[in-house]
mmCIF file of C-alpha atoms in Angstrom:
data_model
loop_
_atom_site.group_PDB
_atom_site.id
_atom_site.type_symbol
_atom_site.label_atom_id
_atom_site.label_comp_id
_atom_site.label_asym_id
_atom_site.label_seq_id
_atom_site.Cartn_x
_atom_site.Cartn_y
_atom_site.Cartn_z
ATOM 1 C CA UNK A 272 -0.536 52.696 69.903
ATOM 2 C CA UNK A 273 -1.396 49.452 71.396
ATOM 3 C CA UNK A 274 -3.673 46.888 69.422
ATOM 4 C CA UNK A 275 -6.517 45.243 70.729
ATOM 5 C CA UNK A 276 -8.758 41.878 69.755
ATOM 6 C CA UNK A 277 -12.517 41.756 70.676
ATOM 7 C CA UNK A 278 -14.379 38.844 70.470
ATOM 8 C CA UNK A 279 -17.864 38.334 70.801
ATOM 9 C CA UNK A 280 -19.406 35.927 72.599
ATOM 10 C CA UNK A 281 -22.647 34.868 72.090
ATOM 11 C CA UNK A 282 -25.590 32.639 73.248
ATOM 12 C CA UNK A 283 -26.565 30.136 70.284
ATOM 13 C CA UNK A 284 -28.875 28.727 71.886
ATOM 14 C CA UNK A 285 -31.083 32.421 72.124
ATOM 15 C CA UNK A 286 -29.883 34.439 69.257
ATOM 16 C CA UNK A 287 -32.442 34.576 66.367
ATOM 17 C CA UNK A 288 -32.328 31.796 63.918
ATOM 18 C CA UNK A 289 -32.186 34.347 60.986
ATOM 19 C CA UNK A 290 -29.252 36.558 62.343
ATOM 20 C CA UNK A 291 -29.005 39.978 62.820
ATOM 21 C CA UNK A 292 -32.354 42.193 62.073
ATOM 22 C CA UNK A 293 -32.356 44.424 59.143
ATOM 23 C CA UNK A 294 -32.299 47.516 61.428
ATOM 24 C CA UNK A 295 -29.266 46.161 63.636
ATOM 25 C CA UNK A 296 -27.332 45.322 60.334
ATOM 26 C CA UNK A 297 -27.971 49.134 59.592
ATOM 27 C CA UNK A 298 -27.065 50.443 63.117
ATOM 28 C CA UNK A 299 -23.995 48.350 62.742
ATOM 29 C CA UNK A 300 -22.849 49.017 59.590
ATOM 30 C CA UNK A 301 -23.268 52.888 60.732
ATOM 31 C CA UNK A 302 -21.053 52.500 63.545
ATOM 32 C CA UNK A 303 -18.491 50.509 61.845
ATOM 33 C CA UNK A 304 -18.369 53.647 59.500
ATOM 34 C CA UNK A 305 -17.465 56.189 62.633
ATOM 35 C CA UNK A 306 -15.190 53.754 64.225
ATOM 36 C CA UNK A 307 -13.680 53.286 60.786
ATOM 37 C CA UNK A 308 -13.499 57.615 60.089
ATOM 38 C CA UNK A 309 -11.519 57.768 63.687
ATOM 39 C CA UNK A 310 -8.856 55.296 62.370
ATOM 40 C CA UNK A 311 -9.093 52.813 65.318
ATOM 41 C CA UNK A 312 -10.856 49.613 63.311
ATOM 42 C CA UNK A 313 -8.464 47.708 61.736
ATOM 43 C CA UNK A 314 -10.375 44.751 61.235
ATOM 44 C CA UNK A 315 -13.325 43.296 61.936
ATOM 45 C CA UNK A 316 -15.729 40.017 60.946
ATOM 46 C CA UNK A 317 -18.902 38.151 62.027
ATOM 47 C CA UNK A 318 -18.295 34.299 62.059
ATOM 48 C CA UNK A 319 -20.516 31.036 60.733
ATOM 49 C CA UNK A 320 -22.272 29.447 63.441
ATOM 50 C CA UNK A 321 -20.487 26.534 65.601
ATOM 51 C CA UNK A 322 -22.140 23.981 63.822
ATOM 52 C CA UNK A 323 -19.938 24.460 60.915
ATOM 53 C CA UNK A 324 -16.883 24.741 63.068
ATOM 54 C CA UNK A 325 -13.926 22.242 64.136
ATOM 55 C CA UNK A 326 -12.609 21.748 67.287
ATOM 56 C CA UNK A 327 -8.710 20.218 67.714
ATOM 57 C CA UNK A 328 -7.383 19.492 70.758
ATOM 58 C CA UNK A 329 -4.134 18.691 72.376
ATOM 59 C CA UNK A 330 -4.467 16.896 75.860
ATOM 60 C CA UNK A 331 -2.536 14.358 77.297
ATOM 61 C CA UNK A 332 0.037 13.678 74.481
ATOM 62 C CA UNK A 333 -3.203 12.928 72.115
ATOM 63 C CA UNK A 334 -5.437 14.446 69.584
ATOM 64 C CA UNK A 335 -8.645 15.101 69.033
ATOM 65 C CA UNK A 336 -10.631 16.694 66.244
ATOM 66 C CA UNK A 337 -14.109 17.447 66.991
ATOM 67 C CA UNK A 338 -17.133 19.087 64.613
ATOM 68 C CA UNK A 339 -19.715 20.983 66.012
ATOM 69 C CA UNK A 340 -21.715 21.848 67.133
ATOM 70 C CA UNK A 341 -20.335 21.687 70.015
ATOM 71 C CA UNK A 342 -23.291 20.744 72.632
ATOM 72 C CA UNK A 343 -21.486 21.667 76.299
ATOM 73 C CA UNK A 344 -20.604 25.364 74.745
ATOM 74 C CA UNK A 345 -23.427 27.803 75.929
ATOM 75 C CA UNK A 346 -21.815 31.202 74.460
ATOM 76 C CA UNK A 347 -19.686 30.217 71.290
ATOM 77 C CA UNK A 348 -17.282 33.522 69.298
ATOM 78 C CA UNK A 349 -19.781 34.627 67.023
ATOM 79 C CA UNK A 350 -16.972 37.255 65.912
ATOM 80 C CA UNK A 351 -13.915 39.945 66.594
ATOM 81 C CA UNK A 352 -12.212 43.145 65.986
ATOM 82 C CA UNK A 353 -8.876 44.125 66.134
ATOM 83 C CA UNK A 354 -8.664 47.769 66.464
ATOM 84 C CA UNK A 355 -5.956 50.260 67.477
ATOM 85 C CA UNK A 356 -6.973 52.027 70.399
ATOM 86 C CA UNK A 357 -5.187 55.206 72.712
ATOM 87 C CA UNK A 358 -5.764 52.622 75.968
ATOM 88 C CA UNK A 359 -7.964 50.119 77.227
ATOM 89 C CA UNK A 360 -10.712 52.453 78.253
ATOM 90 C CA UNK A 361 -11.328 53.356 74.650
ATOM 91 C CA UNK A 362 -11.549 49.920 73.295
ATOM 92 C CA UNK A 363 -13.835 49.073 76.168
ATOM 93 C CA UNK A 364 -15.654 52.515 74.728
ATOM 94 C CA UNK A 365 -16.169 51.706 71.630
ATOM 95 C CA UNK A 366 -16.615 47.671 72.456
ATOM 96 C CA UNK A 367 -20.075 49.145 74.948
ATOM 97 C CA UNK A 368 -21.257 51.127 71.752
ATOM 98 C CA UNK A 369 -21.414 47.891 70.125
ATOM 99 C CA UNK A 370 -23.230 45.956 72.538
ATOM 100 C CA UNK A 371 -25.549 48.514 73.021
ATOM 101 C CA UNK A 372 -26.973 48.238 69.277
ATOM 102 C CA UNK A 373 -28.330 44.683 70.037
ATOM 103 C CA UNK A 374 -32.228 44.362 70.765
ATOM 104 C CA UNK A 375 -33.335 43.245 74.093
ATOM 105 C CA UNK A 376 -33.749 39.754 73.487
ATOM 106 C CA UNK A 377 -29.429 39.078 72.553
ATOM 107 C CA UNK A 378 -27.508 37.692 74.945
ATOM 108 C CA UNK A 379 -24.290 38.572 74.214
ATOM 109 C CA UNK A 380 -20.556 39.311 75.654
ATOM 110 C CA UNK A 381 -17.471 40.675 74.787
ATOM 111 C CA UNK A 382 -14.301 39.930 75.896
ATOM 112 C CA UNK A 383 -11.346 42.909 75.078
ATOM 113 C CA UNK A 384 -7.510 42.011 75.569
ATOM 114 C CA UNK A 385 -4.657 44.032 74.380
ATOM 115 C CA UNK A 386 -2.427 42.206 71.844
ATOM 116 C CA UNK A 387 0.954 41.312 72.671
ATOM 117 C CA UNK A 388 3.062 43.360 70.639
ATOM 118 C CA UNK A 389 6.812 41.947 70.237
#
């Protein structure tokens, strides 16, 4: 069954300063459990903001290491999921369940590509 990697794009520069709400913690954690119970999550994580990130760069024979944050980026990964999915379709599935738990006032995207197996 083919693999697939999720990540989560998402608008610093909106999302609330505090994270996730209480109640969209919950709605996640509850969906994580049913994705979990149907075998297809295989792994999964929210990540630090951009401001604690590092940048490195290869262009032009030279190297760059940059910290953030990283001021031209408007949506930044703010995490992924590998899961193992029948087809595309149902990652998507599953992926739309996800967004769908977010409040109003998120802006956020997700991006779903099949892992290259071999």
């Amino acid at each position: 069954m083919p693999r697939y990697l999720t990540l989560i794009r998402v608008d610093e520069n909106n999302a609330p300063a505090e994270g996730p709400s209480p109640e969209l913690q919950e709605r996640m954690g509850k969906l994580l459990e049913e994705i979990t119970r149907a075998g297809v999550m295989l792994e999964t994580a929210g990540l630090v903001p951009s401001s604690q990130g590092t940048r490195v760069t290869w262009s032009g024979g030279r190297m760059s290491v940059t910290d953030g944050p990283f001021a031209e980026a408007k949506e930044v990964i703010g995490g992924y999921s590998i899961s193992q999915c029948k087809d595309k379709a149902e990652a998507v599935e599953w992926t739309k369940r996800f967004l769908a738990l977010h409040e109003d006032h998120w802006t956020i995207t997700a991006e779903v590509r099949e892992i290259a197996e071999g």
